[in-house]
């Protein structure tokens, strides 16, 4: 079956699945949580039933480098049904061969939304697509883009290899124009190797045998795949770095294709009105001054929009983008090192956010679902999220930018308990992946800091944290670096005495660290109060019971008391932030503000918001 078949409802897709033997009538009739394939969701979210092959994450996936439709559409989503086959790693790419199974892209193969719901170390994806003639007209190029594939991907178009990528958390692209046939369907085959924690690669919390604080693997294509028509010389990346003076941006562009004599012109808009313009050679930074600057903050997440035009000869590439004007730093306030946002002391009150879903695992079922956790975090009165051991799709950061939440961005960890077994190649691969993630995300306004190591996981030595902090700071001096979250815990305890932040973990806590001579101080994890809500839990998984309470009132009271300690003792000690575990339950962990299915809010939201706002106010005082 190719990706060109169209059926207009989930029920119709269920009929196709039953006809192919992938679902049974009894399954569909008896289980209200049946997915598009007929398979019942182990735990359905409010969005599970909305997902079908005709509407799998249809939104444009890259808001900071968007090409508007002019004379013709310039992009095409390839999300939807692909043919699929697991493999033993010895098979040849199935060119011209129909595969027996199907998978719904971009959901990981272990997820119920994928329709596969089973791990394989090796796999093939295949589909055909009819590309509009206008995509390659007048010297334009056809770009094939992948948001992320875990872990290694080799991509073929019409039997020709067009790219190979390693790294399960970073995007990649290929110019497939030379591989295209003059007309007719074009065949795309993707070969994937997903060893998860069987080898020493970035895996975060994925495990082939999940338990406790580690979760189900999320393998294969797990972010949007799309085609895009671009000029022969085009923009591959556009970033806007706020000036320390908060009255301008430094604009940096990466150009693909011949870039000599290319010119970049950028116009900034505030609420639709032009407020700044810069023009110059595309290979050099531009200073874009802003009239009457409007700063970004969680209280007022104002975003400038931009139109950028790249010209070279008769070619023209036009994109839109956005960014907020803000600075983040550590400065002396009242004689202590404090984190300051736009020059003002700010208490970064955060939740831990794992980014896991019972129906899509690493991939939120819909864009509304992706937004849900972020909006609820804001509604509860937090101003920060710690994105834990995972990198999200670009639209996740789009929502944190727009809704107004600062983000501590973790690096996905190497497997735990192997610190002394890492080879030089393992370490080099980790360093390279860290650099690639920073380069990919450094244009996101909401990200205010990087965390290369958590609790020593995959950290091969105490100095390694200092080394990575230096590496990141060289790539991105505009943000904070928390060299190691949980210096007092757990694999390889020890403070690297590096970076901008001293960070401890304390369950239930909270920990109350003090700033030192060079760093601000935060509690990087605390809380974790646990309440099991029957009927809303991941099946067949033992509960990790630490911090158990008996009911909703006790959970709320425990949270309020815990956070009051930060307000009454942490702030006077000069603390700059905290991270409560966590926004939702995840598999065997039941310590969220919401159940894993996002259907039950487990605490009194008004009481949570009141203590959170009081703590942030206290932490804003000089």
mmCIF file of N, CA and C in Angstrom, residues 123-214:
data_model
loop_
_atom_site.group_PDB
_atom_site.id
_atom_site.type_symbol
_atom_site.label_atom_id
_atom_site.label_comp_id
_atom_site.label_asym_id
_atom_site.label_seq_id
_atom_site.Cartn_x
_atom_site.Cartn_y
_atom_site.Cartn_z
ATOM 1 N N UNK A 123 14.854 -1.966 10.917
ATOM 2 C CA UNK A 123 13.555 -1.873 10.255
ATOM 3 C C UNK A 123 13.700 -1.119 8.944
ATOM 4 N N UNK A 124 12.726 -1.329 8.064
ATOM 5 C CA UNK A 124 12.631 -0.581 6.811
ATOM 6 C C UNK A 124 11.277 0.116 6.750
ATOM 7 N N UNK A 125 11.294 1.358 6.271
ATOM 8 C CA UNK A 125 10.095 2.103 5.930
ATOM 9 C C UNK A 125 10.104 2.302 4.404
ATOM 10 N N UNK A 126 8.916 2.247 3.803
ATOM 11 C CA UNK A 126 8.844 2.480 2.361
ATOM 12 C C UNK A 126 7.526 3.151 2.004
ATOM 13 N N UNK A 127 7.581 4.087 1.075
ATOM 14 C CA UNK A 127 6.372 4.667 0.509
ATOM 15 C C UNK A 127 6.710 5.279 -0.844
ATOM 16 N N UNK A 128 5.677 5.547 -1.620
ATOM 17 C CA UNK A 128 5.841 6.303 -2.853
ATOM 18 C C UNK A 128 5.069 7.604 -2.725
ATOM 19 N N UNK A 129 5.498 8.593 -3.496
ATOM 20 C CA UNK A 129 4.856 9.897 -3.432
ATOM 21 C C UNK A 129 4.912 10.555 -4.803
ATOM 22 N N UNK A 130 3.849 11.206 -5.168
ATOM 23 C CA UNK A 130 3.817 12.024 -6.388
ATOM 24 C C UNK A 130 4.168 13.454 -6.000
ATOM 25 N N UNK A 131 5.268 13.947 -6.524
ATOM 26 C CA UNK A 131 5.746 15.287 -6.188
ATOM 27 C C UNK A 131 5.264 16.266 -7.248
ATOM 28 N N UNK A 132 4.616 17.362 -6.864
ATOM 29 C CA UNK A 132 4.154 18.342 -7.859
ATOM 30 C C UNK A 132 5.289 18.823 -8.759
ATOM 31 N N UNK A 133 5.025 18.970 -10.021
ATOM 32 C CA UNK A 133 6.045 19.403 -10.970
ATOM 33 C C UNK A 133 6.652 20.739 -10.579
ATOM 34 N N UNK A 134 5.835 21.605 -9.955
ATOM 35 C CA UNK A 134 6.320 22.938 -9.582
ATOM 36 C C UNK A 134 7.432 22.880 -8.539
ATOM 37 N N UNK A 135 7.509 21.786 -7.769
ATOM 38 C CA UNK A 135 8.539 21.680 -6.736
ATOM 39 C C UNK A 135 9.946 21.756 -7.328
ATOM 40 N N UNK A 136 10.125 21.232 -8.543
ATOM 41 C CA UNK A 136 11.457 21.213 -9.159
ATOM 42 C C UNK A 136 11.542 22.097 -10.401
ATOM 43 N N UNK A 137 10.567 22.985 -10.577
ATOM 44 C CA UNK A 137 10.555 23.848 -11.764
ATOM 45 C C UNK A 137 11.512 25.014 -11.598
ATOM 46 N N UNK A 138 11.974 25.556 -12.702
ATOM 47 C CA UNK A 138 12.786 26.770 -12.751
ATOM 48 C C UNK A 138 14.026 26.675 -11.856
ATOM 49 N N UNK A 139 14.652 25.508 -11.863
ATOM 50 C CA UNK A 139 15.893 25.331 -11.129
ATOM 51 C C UNK A 139 15.744 25.129 -9.641
ATOM 52 N N UNK A 140 14.508 24.980 -9.163
ATOM 53 C CA UNK A 140 14.302 24.760 -7.737
ATOM 54 C C UNK A 140 14.738 23.349 -7.358
ATOM 55 N N UNK A 141 14.998 23.157 -6.063
ATOM 56 C CA UNK A 141 15.449 21.879 -5.543
ATOM 57 C C UNK A 141 14.391 21.305 -4.625
ATOM 58 N N UNK A 142 14.333 19.984 -4.551
ATOM 59 C CA UNK A 142 13.385 19.292 -3.675
ATOM 60 C C UNK A 142 14.146 18.762 -2.470
ATOM 61 N N UNK A 143 13.748 19.243 -1.307
ATOM 62 C CA UNK A 143 14.413 18.893 -0.053
ATOM 63 C C UNK A 143 13.539 17.898 0.714
ATOM 64 N N UNK A 144 14.144 16.809 1.182
ATOM 65 C CA UNK A 144 13.458 15.834 2.029
ATOM 66 C C UNK A 144 13.953 16.036 3.454
ATOM 67 N N UNK A 145 13.026 16.330 4.370
ATOM 68 C CA UNK A 145 13.373 16.693 5.748
ATOM 69 C C UNK A 145 12.827 15.679 6.747
ATOM 70 N N UNK A 146 13.637 15.364 7.759
ATOM 71 C CA UNK A 146 13.235 14.492 8.858
ATOM 72 C C UNK A 146 13.426 15.250 10.170
ATOM 73 N N UNK A 147 12.358 15.331 10.975
ATOM 74 C CA UNK A 147 12.486 15.963 12.282
ATOM 75 C C UNK A 147 13.406 15.194 13.191
ATOM 76 N N UNK A 148 13.243 13.884 13.252
ATOM 77 C CA UNK A 148 14.142 13.017 14.031
ATOM 78 C C UNK A 148 13.819 11.568 13.721
ATOM 79 N N UNK A 149 14.870 10.751 13.690
ATOM 80 C CA UNK A 149 14.756 9.295 13.528
ATOM 81 C C UNK A 149 15.714 8.668 14.533
ATOM 82 N N UNK A 150 15.210 7.743 15.308
ATOM 83 C CA UNK A 150 16.058 7.080 16.299
ATOM 84 C C UNK A 150 16.443 5.677 15.820
ATOM 85 N N UNK A 151 17.750 5.411 15.631
ATOM 86 C CA UNK A 151 18.894 6.245 15.976
ATOM 87 C C UNK A 151 19.737 6.537 14.730
ATOM 88 N N UNK A 152 19.891 5.512 13.877
ATOM 89 C CA UNK A 152 20.634 5.668 12.632
ATOM 90 C C UNK A 152 19.675 5.498 11.456
ATOM 91 N N UNK A 153 19.759 6.384 10.485
ATOM 92 C CA UNK A 153 18.864 6.321 9.331
ATOM 93 C C UNK A 153 19.664 6.454 8.046
ATOM 94 N N UNK A 154 19.372 5.571 7.096
ATOM 95 C CA UNK A 154 19.913 5.675 5.749
ATOM 96 C C UNK A 154 18.738 5.820 4.801
ATOM 97 N N UNK A 155 18.743 6.878 3.992
ATOM 98 C CA UNK A 155 17.587 7.228 3.178
ATOM 99 C C UNK A 155 17.919 7.039 1.698
ATOM 100 N N UNK A 156 16.996 6.381 1.005
ATOM 101 C CA UNK A 156 17.138 6.133 -0.426
ATOM 102 C C UNK A 156 15.937 6.713 -1.158
ATOM 103 N N UNK A 157 16.187 7.293 -2.319
ATOM 104 C CA UNK A 157 15.118 7.741 -3.208
ATOM 105 C C UNK A 157 15.339 7.090 -4.568
ATOM 106 N N UNK A 158 14.349 6.336 -5.004
ATOM 107 C CA UNK A 158 14.429 5.604 -6.280
ATOM 108 C C UNK A 158 15.705 4.760 -6.365
ATOM 109 N N UNK A 159 16.017 4.112 -5.230
ATOM 110 C CA UNK A 159 17.153 3.199 -5.184
ATOM 111 C C UNK A 159 18.501 3.846 -4.976
ATOM 112 N N UNK A 160 18.562 5.181 -4.898
ATOM 113 C CA UNK A 160 19.834 5.883 -4.703
ATOM 114 C C UNK A 160 19.914 6.425 -3.273
ATOM 115 N N UNK A 161 21.038 6.171 -2.607
ATOM 116 C CA UNK A 161 21.214 6.715 -1.268
ATOM 117 C C UNK A 161 21.372 8.230 -1.339
ATOM 118 N N UNK A 162 20.542 8.949 -0.579
ATOM 119 C CA UNK A 162 20.591 10.414 -0.617
ATOM 120 C C UNK A 162 21.158 11.011 0.664
ATOM 121 N N UNK A 163 21.110 10.263 1.775
ATOM 122 C CA UNK A 163 21.711 10.755 3.017
ATOM 123 C C UNK A 163 21.783 9.631 4.031
ATOM 124 N N UNK A 164 22.646 9.830 5.016
ATOM 125 C CA UNK A 164 22.766 8.939 6.168
ATOM 126 C C UNK A 164 22.944 9.816 7.394
ATOM 127 N N UNK A 165 22.245 9.486 8.467
ATOM 128 C CA UNK A 165 22.287 10.335 9.662
ATOM 129 C C UNK A 165 22.348 9.458 10.901
ATOM 130 N N UNK A 166 23.167 9.881 11.852
ATOM 131 C CA UNK A 166 23.249 9.222 13.158
ATOM 132 C C UNK A 166 22.917 10.242 14.233
ATOM 133 N N UNK A 167 22.051 9.849 15.149
ATOM 134 C CA UNK A 167 21.624 10.750 16.222
ATOM 135 C C UNK A 167 20.115 10.806 16.281
ATOM 136 N N UNK A 168 19.528 10.277 17.348
ATOM 137 C CA UNK A 168 18.083 10.140 17.420
ATOM 138 C C UNK A 168 17.329 11.371 17.840
ATOM 139 N N UNK A 169 18.021 12.498 18.104
ATOM 140 C CA UNK A 169 17.350 13.690 18.619
ATOM 141 C C UNK A 169 17.554 14.923 17.745
ATOM 142 N N UNK A 170 18.185 14.764 16.584
ATOM 143 C CA UNK A 170 18.460 15.920 15.736
ATOM 144 C C UNK A 170 17.858 15.736 14.348
ATOM 145 N N UNK A 171 17.513 16.846 13.734
ATOM 146 C CA UNK A 171 16.891 16.841 12.412
ATOM 147 C C UNK A 171 17.951 16.715 11.325
ATOM 148 N N UNK A 172 17.519 16.315 10.132
ATOM 149 C CA UNK A 172 18.428 16.246 8.992
ATOM 150 C C UNK A 172 17.636 16.341 7.703
ATOM 151 N N UNK A 173 18.340 16.692 6.628
ATOM 152 C CA UNK A 173 17.705 16.929 5.342
ATOM 153 C C UNK A 173 18.583 16.398 4.220
ATOM 154 N N UNK A 174 17.987 16.255 3.050
ATOM 155 C CA UNK A 174 18.735 15.853 1.858
ATOM 156 C C UNK A 174 18.113 16.507 0.634
ATOM 157 N N UNK A 175 18.967 16.977 -0.259
ATOM 158 C CA UNK A 175 18.517 17.441 -1.572
ATOM 159 C C UNK A 175 18.349 16.202 -2.448
ATOM 160 N N UNK A 176 17.092 15.851 -2.735
ATOM 161 C CA UNK A 176 16.835 14.605 -3.464
ATOM 162 C C UNK A 176 16.613 14.835 -4.956
ATOM 163 N N UNK A 177 16.806 16.072 -5.399
ATOM 164 C CA UNK A 177 16.524 16.393 -6.806
ATOM 165 C C UNK A 177 17.256 15.482 -7.786
ATOM 166 N N UNK A 178 18.568 15.201 -7.599
ATOM 167 C CA UNK A 178 19.258 14.353 -8.578
ATOM 168 C C UNK A 178 18.716 12.921 -8.646
ATOM 169 N N UNK A 179 18.033 12.474 -7.579
ATOM 170 C CA UNK A 179 17.534 11.102 -7.542
ATOM 171 C C UNK A 179 16.120 10.960 -8.095
ATOM 172 N N UNK A 180 15.462 12.065 -8.423
ATOM 173 C CA UNK A 180 14.069 11.996 -8.850
ATOM 174 C C UNK A 180 13.925 11.528 -10.289
ATOM 175 N N UNK A 181 12.872 10.765 -10.532
ATOM 176 C CA UNK A 181 12.506 10.386 -11.898
ATOM 177 C C UNK A 181 11.809 11.575 -12.563
ATOM 178 N N UNK A 182 11.833 11.644 -13.900
ATOM 179 C CA UNK A 182 11.204 12.774 -14.594
ATOM 180 C C UNK A 182 9.719 12.911 -14.286
ATOM 181 N N UNK A 183 9.054 11.798 -14.056
ATOM 182 C CA UNK A 183 7.620 11.848 -13.750
ATOM 183 C C UNK A 183 7.210 10.565 -13.065
ATOM 184 N N UNK A 184 5.973 10.577 -12.542
ATOM 185 C CA UNK A 184 5.438 9.388 -11.897
ATOM 186 C C UNK A 184 5.820 9.303 -10.426
ATOM 187 N N UNK A 185 5.384 8.248 -9.756
ATOM 188 C CA UNK A 185 5.666 8.091 -8.320
ATOM 189 C C UNK A 185 7.159 7.981 -8.036
ATOM 190 N N UNK A 186 7.562 8.586 -6.917
ATOM 191 C CA UNK A 186 8.942 8.514 -6.444
ATOM 192 C C UNK A 186 8.977 7.607 -5.215
ATOM 193 N N UNK A 187 9.910 6.682 -5.178
ATOM 194 C CA UNK A 187 9.989 5.722 -4.077
ATOM 195 C C UNK A 187 10.983 6.199 -3.020
ATOM 196 N N UNK A 188 10.541 6.228 -1.770
ATOM 197 C CA UNK A 188 11.404 6.572 -0.639
ATOM 198 C C UNK A 188 11.517 5.350 0.266
ATOM 199 N N UNK A 189 12.726 4.965 0.590
ATOM 200 C CA UNK A 189 12.995 3.865 1.513
ATOM 201 C C UNK A 189 13.918 4.380 2.612
ATOM 202 N N UNK A 190 13.570 4.092 3.860
ATOM 203 C CA UNK A 190 14.398 4.491 5.001
ATOM 204 C C UNK A 190 14.780 3.236 5.782
ATOM 205 N N UNK A 191 16.074 2.987 5.893
ATOM 206 C CA UNK A 191 16.588 1.887 6.707
ATOM 207 C C UNK A 191 17.004 2.444 8.059
ATOM 208 N N UNK A 192 16.520 1.839 9.142
ATOM 209 C CA UNK A 192 16.753 2.363 10.488
ATOM 210 C C UNK A 192 17.395 1.303 11.369
ATOM 211 N N UNK A 193 18.346 1.736 12.172
ATOM 212 C CA UNK A 193 18.925 0.905 13.223
ATOM 213 C C UNK A 193 18.653 1.595 14.549
ATOM 214 N N UNK A 194 17.963 0.893 15.458
ATOM 215 C CA UNK A 194 17.560 1.474 16.743
ATOM 216 C C UNK A 194 17.964 0.531 17.879
ATOM 217 N N UNK A 195 19.227 0.579 18.306
ATOM 218 C CA UNK A 195 19.678 -0.352 19.349
ATOM 219 C C UNK A 195 19.241 0.016 20.755
ATOM 220 N N UNK A 196 18.702 1.214 20.961
ATOM 221 C CA UNK A 196 18.261 1.726 22.260
ATOM 222 C C UNK A 196 19.427 1.638 23.249
ATOM 223 N N UNK A 197 19.254 1.003 24.416
ATOM 224 C CA UNK A 197 20.310 0.987 25.420
ATOM 225 C C UNK A 197 21.241 -0.206 25.293
ATOM 226 N N UNK A 198 21.173 -0.907 24.182
ATOM 227 C CA UNK A 198 22.091 -2.027 23.964
ATOM 228 C C UNK A 198 23.502 -1.556 23.652
ATOM 229 N N UNK A 199 23.647 -0.309 23.230
ATOM 230 C CA UNK A 199 24.963 0.278 22.970
ATOM 231 C C UNK A 199 25.021 1.639 23.654
ATOM 232 N N UNK A 200 26.198 2.250 23.649
ATOM 233 C CA UNK A 200 26.404 3.496 24.392
ATOM 234 C C UNK A 200 26.135 4.710 23.510
ATOM 235 N N UNK A 201 24.854 5.031 23.372
ATOM 236 C CA UNK A 201 24.413 6.187 22.604
ATOM 237 C C UNK A 201 23.437 6.994 23.457
ATOM 238 N N UNK A 202 23.134 8.214 23.018
ATOM 239 C CA UNK A 202 22.106 9.007 23.692
ATOM 240 C C UNK A 202 20.761 8.281 23.607
ATOM 241 N N UNK A 203 20.215 7.902 24.750
ATOM 242 C CA UNK A 203 18.903 7.241 24.773
ATOM 243 C C UNK A 203 17.948 7.876 25.773
ATOM 244 N N UNK A 204 18.476 8.740 26.654
ATOM 245 C CA UNK A 204 17.595 9.335 27.646
ATOM 246 C C UNK A 204 17.020 8.297 28.570
ATOM 247 N N UNK A 205 15.701 8.266 28.687
ATOM 248 C CA UNK A 205 15.050 7.325 29.594
ATOM 249 C C UNK A 205 14.497 6.092 28.891
ATOM 250 N N UNK A 206 14.812 5.922 27.613
ATOM 251 C CA UNK A 206 14.331 4.745 26.888
ATOM 252 C C UNK A 206 15.067 3.486 27.365
ATOM 253 N N UNK A 207 14.317 2.401 27.494
ATOM 254 C CA UNK A 207 14.909 1.117 27.836
ATOM 255 C C UNK A 207 14.173 -0.007 27.112
ATOM 256 N N UNK A 208 14.928 -1.013 26.705
ATOM 257 C CA UNK A 208 14.302 -2.195 26.106
ATOM 258 C C UNK A 208 13.520 -2.975 27.157
ATOM 259 N N UNK A 209 13.951 -2.874 28.417
ATOM 260 C CA UNK A 209 13.222 -3.483 29.537
ATOM 261 C C UNK A 209 12.893 -2.389 30.542
ATOM 262 N N UNK A 210 11.829 -1.648 30.304
ATOM 263 C CA UNK A 210 11.517 -0.492 31.156
ATOM 264 C C UNK A 210 11.084 -0.902 32.558
ATOM 265 N N UNK A 211 11.508 -0.118 33.531
ATOM 266 C CA UNK A 211 11.067 -0.305 34.910
ATOM 267 C C UNK A 211 11.460 0.922 35.711
ATOM 268 N N UNK A 212 10.753 1.147 36.827
ATOM 269 C CA UNK A 212 11.087 2.248 37.717
ATOM 270 C C UNK A 212 11.040 3.586 37.017
ATOM 271 N N UNK A 213 12.189 4.279 36.989
ATOM 272 C CA UNK A 213 12.250 5.620 36.392
ATOM 273 C C UNK A 213 12.644 5.573 34.925
ATOM 274 N N UNK A 214 12.679 4.389 34.336
ATOM 275 C CA UNK A 214 13.008 4.248 32.909
ATOM 276 C C UNK A 214 11.803 3.673 32.169
#
